[in-house]
PDB file of C-alpha atoms in Angstrom:
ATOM      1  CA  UNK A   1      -1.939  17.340  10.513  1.00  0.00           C
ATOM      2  CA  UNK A   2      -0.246  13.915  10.096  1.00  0.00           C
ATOM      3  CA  UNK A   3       3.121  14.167   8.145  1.00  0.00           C
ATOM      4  CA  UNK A   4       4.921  10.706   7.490  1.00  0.00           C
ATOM      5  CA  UNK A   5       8.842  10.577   5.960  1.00  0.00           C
ATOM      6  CA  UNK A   6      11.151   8.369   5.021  1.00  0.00           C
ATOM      7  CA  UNK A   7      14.851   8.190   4.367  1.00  0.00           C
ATOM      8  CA  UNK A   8      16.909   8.020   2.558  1.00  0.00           C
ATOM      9  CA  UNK A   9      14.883   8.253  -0.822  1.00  0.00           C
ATOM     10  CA  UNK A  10      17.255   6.234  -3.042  1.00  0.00           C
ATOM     11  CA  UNK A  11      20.003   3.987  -2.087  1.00  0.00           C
ATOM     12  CA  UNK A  12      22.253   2.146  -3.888  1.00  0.00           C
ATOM     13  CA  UNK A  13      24.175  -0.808  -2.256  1.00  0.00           C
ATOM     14  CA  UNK A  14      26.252  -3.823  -3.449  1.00  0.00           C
ATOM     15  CA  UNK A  15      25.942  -6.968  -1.926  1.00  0.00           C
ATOM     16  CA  UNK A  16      26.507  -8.124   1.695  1.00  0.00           C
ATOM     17  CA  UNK A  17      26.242  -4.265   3.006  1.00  0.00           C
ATOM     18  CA  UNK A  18      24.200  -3.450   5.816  1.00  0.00           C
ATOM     19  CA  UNK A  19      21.068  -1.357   5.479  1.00  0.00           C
ATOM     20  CA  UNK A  20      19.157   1.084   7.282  1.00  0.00           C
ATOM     21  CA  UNK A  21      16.210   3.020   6.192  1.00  0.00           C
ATOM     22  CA  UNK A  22      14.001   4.898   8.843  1.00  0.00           C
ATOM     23  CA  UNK A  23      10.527   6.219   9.226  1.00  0.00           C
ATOM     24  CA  UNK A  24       9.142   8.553  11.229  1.00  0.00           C
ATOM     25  CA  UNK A  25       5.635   9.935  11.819  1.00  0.00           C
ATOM     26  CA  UNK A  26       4.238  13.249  13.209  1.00  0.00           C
ATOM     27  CA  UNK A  27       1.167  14.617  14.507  1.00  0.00           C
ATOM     28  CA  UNK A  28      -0.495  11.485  16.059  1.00  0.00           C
ATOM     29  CA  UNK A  29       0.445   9.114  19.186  1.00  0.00           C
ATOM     30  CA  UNK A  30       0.904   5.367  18.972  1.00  0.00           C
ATOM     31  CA  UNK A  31       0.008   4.533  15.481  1.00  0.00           C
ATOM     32  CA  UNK A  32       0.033   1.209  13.892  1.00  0.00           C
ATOM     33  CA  UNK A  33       3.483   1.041  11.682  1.00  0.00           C
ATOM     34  CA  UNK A  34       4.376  -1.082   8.502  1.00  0.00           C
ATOM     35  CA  UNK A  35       6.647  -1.978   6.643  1.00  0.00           C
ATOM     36  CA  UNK A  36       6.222  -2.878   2.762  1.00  0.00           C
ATOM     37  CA  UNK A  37       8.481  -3.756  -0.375  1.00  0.00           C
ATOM     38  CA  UNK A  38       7.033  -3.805  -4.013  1.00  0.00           C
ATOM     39  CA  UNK A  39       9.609  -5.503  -6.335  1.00  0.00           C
ATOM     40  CA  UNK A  40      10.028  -5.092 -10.165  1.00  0.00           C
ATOM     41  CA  UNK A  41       6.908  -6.777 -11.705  1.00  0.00           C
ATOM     42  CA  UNK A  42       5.239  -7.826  -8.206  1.00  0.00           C
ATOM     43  CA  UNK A  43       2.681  -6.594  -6.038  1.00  0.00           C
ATOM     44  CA  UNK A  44       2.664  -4.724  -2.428  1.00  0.00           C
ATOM     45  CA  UNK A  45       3.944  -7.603   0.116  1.00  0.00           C
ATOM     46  CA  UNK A  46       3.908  -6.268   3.632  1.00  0.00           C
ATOM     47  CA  UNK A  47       6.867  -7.189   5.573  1.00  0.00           C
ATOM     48  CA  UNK A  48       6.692  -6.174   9.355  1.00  0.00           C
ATOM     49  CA  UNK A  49       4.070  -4.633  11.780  1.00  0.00           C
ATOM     50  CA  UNK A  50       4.280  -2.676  14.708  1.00  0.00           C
ATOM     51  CA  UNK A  51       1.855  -1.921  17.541  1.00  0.00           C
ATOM     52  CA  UNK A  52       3.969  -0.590  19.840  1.00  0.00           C
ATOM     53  CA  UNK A  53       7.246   0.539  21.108  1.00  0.00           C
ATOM     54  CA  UNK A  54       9.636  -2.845  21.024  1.00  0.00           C
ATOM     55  CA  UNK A  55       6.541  -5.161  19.734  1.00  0.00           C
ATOM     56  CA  UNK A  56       7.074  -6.036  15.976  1.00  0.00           C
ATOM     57  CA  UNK A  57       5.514  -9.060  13.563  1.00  0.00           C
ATOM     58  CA  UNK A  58       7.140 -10.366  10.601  1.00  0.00           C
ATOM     59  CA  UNK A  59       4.834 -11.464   7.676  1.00  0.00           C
ATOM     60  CA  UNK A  60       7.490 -13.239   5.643  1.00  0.00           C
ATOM     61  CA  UNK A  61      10.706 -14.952   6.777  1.00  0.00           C
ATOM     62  CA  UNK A  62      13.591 -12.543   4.850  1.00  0.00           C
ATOM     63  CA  UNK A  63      16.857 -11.239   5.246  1.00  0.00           C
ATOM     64  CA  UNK A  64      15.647  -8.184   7.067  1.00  0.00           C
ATOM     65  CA  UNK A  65      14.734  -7.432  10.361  1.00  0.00           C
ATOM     66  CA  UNK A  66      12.857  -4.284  11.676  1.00  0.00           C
ATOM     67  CA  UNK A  67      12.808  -2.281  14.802  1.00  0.00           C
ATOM     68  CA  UNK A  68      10.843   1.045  16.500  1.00  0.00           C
ATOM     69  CA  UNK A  69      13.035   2.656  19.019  1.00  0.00           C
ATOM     70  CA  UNK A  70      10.308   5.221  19.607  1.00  0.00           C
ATOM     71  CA  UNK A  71       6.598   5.520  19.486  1.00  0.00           C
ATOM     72  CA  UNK A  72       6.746   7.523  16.162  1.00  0.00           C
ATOM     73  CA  UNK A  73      10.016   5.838  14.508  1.00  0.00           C
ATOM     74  CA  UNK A  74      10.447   2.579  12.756  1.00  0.00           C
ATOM     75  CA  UNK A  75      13.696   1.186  11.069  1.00  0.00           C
ATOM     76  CA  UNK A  76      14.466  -1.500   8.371  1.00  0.00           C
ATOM     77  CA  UNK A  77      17.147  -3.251   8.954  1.00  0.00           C
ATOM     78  CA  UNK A  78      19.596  -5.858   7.496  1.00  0.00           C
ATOM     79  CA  UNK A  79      22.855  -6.947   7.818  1.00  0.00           C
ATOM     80  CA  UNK A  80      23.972  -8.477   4.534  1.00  0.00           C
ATOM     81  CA  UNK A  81      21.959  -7.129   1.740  1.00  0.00           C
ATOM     82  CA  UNK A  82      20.845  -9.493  -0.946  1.00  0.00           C
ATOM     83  CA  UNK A  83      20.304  -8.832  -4.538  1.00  0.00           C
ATOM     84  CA  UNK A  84      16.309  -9.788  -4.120  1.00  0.00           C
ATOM     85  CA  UNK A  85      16.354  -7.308  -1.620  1.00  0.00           C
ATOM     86  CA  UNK A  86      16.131  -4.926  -4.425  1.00  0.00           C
ATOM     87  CA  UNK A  87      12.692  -2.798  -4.428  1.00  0.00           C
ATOM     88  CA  UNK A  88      10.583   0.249  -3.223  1.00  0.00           C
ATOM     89  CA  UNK A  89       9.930   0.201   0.288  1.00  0.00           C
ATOM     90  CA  UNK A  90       6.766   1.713   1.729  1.00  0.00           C
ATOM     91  CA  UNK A  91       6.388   2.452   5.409  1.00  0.00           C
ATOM     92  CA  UNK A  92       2.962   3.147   6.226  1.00  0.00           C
ATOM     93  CA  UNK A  93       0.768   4.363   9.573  1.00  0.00           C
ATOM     94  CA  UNK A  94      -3.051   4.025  10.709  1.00  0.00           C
ATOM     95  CA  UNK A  95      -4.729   4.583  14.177  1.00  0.00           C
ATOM     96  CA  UNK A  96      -7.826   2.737  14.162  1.00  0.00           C
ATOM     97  CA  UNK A  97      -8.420  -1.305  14.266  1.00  0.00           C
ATOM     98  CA  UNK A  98     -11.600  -0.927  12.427  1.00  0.00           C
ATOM     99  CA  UNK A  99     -13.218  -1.299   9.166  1.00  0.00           C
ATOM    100  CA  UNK A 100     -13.397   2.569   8.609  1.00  0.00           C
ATOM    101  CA  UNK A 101      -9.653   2.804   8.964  1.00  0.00           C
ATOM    102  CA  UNK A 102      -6.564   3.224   5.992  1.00  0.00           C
ATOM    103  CA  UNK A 103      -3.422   3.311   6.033  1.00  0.00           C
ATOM    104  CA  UNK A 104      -1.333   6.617   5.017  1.00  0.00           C
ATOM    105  CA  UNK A 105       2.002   5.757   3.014  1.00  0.00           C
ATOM    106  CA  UNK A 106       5.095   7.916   3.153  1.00  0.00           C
ATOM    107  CA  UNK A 107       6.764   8.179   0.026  1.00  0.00           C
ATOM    108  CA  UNK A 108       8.960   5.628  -0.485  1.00  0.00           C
ATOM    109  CA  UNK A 109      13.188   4.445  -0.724  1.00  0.00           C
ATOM    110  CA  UNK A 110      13.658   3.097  -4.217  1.00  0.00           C
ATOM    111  CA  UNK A 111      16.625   0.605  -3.350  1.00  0.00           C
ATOM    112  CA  UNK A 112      18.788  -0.997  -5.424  1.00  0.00           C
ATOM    113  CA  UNK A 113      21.546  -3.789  -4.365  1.00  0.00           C
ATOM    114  CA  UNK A 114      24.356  -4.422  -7.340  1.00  0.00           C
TER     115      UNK A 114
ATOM    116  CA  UNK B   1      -4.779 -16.883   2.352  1.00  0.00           C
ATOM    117  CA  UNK B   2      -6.626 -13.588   0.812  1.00  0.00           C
ATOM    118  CA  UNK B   3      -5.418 -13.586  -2.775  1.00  0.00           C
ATOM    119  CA  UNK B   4      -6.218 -10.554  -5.026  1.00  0.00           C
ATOM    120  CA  UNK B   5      -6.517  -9.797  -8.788  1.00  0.00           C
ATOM    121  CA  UNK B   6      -6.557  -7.033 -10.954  1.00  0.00           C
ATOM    122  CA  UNK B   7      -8.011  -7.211 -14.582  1.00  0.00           C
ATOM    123  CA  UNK B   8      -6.105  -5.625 -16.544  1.00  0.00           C
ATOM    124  CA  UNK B   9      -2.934  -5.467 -15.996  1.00  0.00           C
ATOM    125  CA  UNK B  10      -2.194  -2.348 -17.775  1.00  0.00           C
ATOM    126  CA  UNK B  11      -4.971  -0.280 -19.548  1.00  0.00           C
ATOM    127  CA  UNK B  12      -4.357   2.736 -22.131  1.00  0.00           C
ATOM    128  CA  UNK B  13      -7.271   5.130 -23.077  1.00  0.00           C
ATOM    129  CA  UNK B  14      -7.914   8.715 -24.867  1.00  0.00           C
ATOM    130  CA  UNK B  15      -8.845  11.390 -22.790  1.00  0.00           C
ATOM    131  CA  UNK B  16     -12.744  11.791 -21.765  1.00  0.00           C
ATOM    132  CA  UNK B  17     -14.029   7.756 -21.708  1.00  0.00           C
ATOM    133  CA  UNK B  18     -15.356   6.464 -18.747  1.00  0.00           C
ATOM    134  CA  UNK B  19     -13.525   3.383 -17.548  1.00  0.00           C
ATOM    135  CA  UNK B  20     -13.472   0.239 -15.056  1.00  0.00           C
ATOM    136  CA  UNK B  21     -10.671  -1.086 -13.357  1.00  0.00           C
ATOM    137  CA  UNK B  22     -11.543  -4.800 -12.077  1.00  0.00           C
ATOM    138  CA  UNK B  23     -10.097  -6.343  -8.525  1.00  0.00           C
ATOM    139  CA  UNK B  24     -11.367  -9.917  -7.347  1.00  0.00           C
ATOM    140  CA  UNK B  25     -10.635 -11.212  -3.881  1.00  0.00           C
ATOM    141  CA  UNK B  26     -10.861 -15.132  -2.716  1.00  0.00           C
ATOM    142  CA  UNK B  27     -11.691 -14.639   1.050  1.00  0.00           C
ATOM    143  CA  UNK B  28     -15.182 -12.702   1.135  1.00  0.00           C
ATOM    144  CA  UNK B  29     -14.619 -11.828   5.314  1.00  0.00           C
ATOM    145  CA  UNK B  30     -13.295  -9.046   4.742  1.00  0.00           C
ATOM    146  CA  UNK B  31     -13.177  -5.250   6.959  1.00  0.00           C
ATOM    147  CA  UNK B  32     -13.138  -3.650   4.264  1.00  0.00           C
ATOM    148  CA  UNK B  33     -11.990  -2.661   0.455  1.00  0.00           C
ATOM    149  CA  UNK B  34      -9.691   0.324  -1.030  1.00  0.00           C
ATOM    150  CA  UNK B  35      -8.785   1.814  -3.967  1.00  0.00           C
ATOM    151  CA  UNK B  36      -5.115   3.706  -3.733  1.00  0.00           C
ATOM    152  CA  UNK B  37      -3.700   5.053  -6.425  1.00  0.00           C
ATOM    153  CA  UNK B  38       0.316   5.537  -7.170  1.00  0.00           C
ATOM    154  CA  UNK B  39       2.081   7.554  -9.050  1.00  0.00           C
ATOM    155  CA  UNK B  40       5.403   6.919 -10.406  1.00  0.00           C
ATOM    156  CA  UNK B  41       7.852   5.994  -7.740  1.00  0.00           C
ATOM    157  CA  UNK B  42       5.287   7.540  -5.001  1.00  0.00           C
ATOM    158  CA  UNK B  43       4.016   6.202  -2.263  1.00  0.00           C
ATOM    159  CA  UNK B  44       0.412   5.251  -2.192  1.00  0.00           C
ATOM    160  CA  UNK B  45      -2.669   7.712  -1.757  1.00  0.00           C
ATOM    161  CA  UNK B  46      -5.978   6.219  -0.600  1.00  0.00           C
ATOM    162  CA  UNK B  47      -9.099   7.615  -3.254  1.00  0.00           C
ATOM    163  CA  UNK B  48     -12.036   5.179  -1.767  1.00  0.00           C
ATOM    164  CA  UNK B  49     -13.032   3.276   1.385  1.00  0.00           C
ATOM    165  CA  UNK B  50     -15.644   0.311   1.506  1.00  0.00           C
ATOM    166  CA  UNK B  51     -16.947  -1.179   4.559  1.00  0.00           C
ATOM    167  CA  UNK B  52     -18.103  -4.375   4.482  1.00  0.00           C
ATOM    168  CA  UNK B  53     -21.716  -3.549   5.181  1.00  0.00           C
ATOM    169  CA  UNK B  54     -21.579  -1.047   2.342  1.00  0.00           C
ATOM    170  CA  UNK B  55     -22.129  -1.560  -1.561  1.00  0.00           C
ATOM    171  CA  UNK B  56     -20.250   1.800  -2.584  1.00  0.00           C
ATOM    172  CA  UNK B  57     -19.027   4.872  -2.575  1.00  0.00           C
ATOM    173  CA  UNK B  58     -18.389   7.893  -4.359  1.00  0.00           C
ATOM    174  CA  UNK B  59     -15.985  10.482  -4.419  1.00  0.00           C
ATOM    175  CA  UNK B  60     -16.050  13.287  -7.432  1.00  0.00           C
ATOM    176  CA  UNK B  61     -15.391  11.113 -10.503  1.00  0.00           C
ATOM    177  CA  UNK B  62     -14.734   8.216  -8.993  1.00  0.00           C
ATOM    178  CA  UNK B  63     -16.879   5.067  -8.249  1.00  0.00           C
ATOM    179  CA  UNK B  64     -16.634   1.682  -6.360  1.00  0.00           C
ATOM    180  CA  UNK B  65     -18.556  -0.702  -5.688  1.00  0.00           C
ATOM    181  CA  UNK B  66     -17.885  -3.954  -3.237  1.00  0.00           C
ATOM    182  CA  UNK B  67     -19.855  -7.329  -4.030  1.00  0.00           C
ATOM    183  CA  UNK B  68     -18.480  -9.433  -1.357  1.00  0.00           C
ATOM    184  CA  UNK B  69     -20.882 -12.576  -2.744  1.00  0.00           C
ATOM    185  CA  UNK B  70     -18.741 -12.406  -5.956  1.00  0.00           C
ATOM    186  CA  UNK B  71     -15.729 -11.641  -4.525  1.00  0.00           C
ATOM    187  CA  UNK B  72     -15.665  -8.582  -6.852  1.00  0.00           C
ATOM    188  CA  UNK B  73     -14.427  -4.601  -6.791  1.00  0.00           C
ATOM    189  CA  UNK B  74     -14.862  -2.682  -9.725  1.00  0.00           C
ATOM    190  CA  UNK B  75     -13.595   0.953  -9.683  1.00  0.00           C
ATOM    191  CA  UNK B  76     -15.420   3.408 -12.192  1.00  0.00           C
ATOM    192  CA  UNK B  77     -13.561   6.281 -13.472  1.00  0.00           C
ATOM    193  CA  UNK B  78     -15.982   9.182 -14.952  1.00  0.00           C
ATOM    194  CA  UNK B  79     -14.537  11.295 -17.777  1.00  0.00           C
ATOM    195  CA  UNK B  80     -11.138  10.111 -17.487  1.00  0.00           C
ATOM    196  CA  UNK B  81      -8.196  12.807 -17.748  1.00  0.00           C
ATOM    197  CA  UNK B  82      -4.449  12.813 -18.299  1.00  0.00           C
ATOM    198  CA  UNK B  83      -4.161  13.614 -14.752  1.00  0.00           C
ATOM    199  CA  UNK B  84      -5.897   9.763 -13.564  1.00  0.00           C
ATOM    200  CA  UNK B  85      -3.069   8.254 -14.801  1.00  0.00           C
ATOM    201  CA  UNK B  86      -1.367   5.931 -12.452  1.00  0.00           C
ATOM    202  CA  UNK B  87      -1.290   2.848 -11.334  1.00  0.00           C
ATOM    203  CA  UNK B  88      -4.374   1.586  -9.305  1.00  0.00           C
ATOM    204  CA  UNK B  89      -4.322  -0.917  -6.516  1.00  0.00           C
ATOM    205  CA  UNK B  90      -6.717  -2.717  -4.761  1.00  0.00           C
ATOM    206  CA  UNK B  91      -6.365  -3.722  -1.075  1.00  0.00           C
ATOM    207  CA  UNK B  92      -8.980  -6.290   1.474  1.00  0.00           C
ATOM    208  CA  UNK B  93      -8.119  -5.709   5.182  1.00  0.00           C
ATOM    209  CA  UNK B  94      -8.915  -8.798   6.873  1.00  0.00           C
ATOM    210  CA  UNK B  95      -8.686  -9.576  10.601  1.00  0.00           C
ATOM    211  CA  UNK B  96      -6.004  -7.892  12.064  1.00  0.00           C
ATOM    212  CA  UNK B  97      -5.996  -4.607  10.354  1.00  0.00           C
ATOM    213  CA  UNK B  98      -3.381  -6.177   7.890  1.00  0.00           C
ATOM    214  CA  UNK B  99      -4.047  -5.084   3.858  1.00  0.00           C
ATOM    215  CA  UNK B 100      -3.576  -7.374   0.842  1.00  0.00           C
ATOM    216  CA  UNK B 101      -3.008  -5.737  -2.450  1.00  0.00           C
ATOM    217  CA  UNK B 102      -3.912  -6.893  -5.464  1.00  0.00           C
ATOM    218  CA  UNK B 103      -1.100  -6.241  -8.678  1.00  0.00           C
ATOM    219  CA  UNK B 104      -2.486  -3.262  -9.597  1.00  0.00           C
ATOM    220  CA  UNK B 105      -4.108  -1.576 -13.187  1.00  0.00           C
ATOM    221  CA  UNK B 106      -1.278   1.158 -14.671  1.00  0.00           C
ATOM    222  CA  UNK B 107      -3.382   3.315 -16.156  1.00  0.00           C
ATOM    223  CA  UNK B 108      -2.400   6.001 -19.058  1.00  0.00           C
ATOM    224  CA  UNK B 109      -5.123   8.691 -20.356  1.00  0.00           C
ATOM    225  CA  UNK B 110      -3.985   9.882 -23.720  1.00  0.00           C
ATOM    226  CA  UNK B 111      -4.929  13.756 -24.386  1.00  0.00           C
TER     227      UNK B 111
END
């Protein structure tokens, strides 16, 4: 079965530190990987997409960047944390480009910038 | 742009009354609608999948329905129980595969 994690699952940073938080996926091959961050009050905004090894979109311009290394890993990144960069960030997978097809969410890093 | 809303915001109920959560959507080309539900400082957990050719679907208590005409979602909770409560979001994938959530309905089922 499909297993997605992420770490760490809290972080606490003050501002203008770097950042790092990594997914990783199991049991399937060349998913579809994304990135999301719900804020305080505000709804699900999805911040980068990943079809493949090296091939990444951004959905919002922002202070942080993502990568994936490896088929099954995906990093968010930034160099100088922000305190709107605040939030819960989501990574999420699917297989399919079709109408039948979800997305499964790993559970979460609650981060917090001071 | 898809834009989504949930009606209400926040929704507070004793145990054992049926219940509808609202979601409306502006852009009716659409792949499809779900229904995730979150608890607490969880991630998100899928409960219902619409396709766009499709009016509904069921799954144990749970009920949605997809007017695309409207631009309207309702989600029907049977019997509600302590357990349902969470907050419920609403998502459209458009072209692309890409979701848009709505704001979501926290939900709280009083014993």
């Amino acid at each position: 079965s499909q297993t997605i994690h992420q770490w760490p699952a809290t972080l606490v940073q003050p501002v203008g530190s770097p950042l790092s938080l990594e997914c990783t996926v199991e049991g399937t091959s060349n998913p579809n990987l994304y990135w999301y961050r719900q804020a305080a009050g505000r709804g699900l905004q999805l911040l980068f997409y990943s079809v493949g090894i090296g091939q990444i979109s951004s959905e919002v311009p922002q202070n942080l960047s993502a990568s994936r290394p490896q088929d099954r890993q995906f990093i968010l990144s930034s160099k100088k944390l922000l305190l709107s960069d605040s939030g819960f960030y989501l990574c999420a997978w699917s297989v399919l480009w079709s109408s039948t097809d979800t997305q499964y969410f790993g559970p979460g890093t609650r981060l917090t910038v001071l | 742009k898809q834009e989504v809303t949930q009606i209400p915001a926040a929704l507070s109920v004793p145990e054992g009354e049926n219940l509808v959560l609202n979601c409306s959507f502006t852009d009716s080309a659409i792949y499809n609608l779900q229904w995730f539900r979150q608890d607490p400082g969880k991630g998100l957990t899928s409960l219902l999948l619409i396709q766009s050719s499709q009016r509904e679907q069921t799954s144990g208590r749970l009920n949605a329905s997809l007017d695309k005409s409207s631009g309207r979602s309702t989600l029907y909770i049977a019997a509600s129980q302590p357990g349902d409560s969470a907050t419920y979001l609403c998502a459209l994938m458009n072209a692309g595969n890409m979701l848009t959530f709505g704001g979501g309905t926290r939900l709280m089922v009083k014993p």
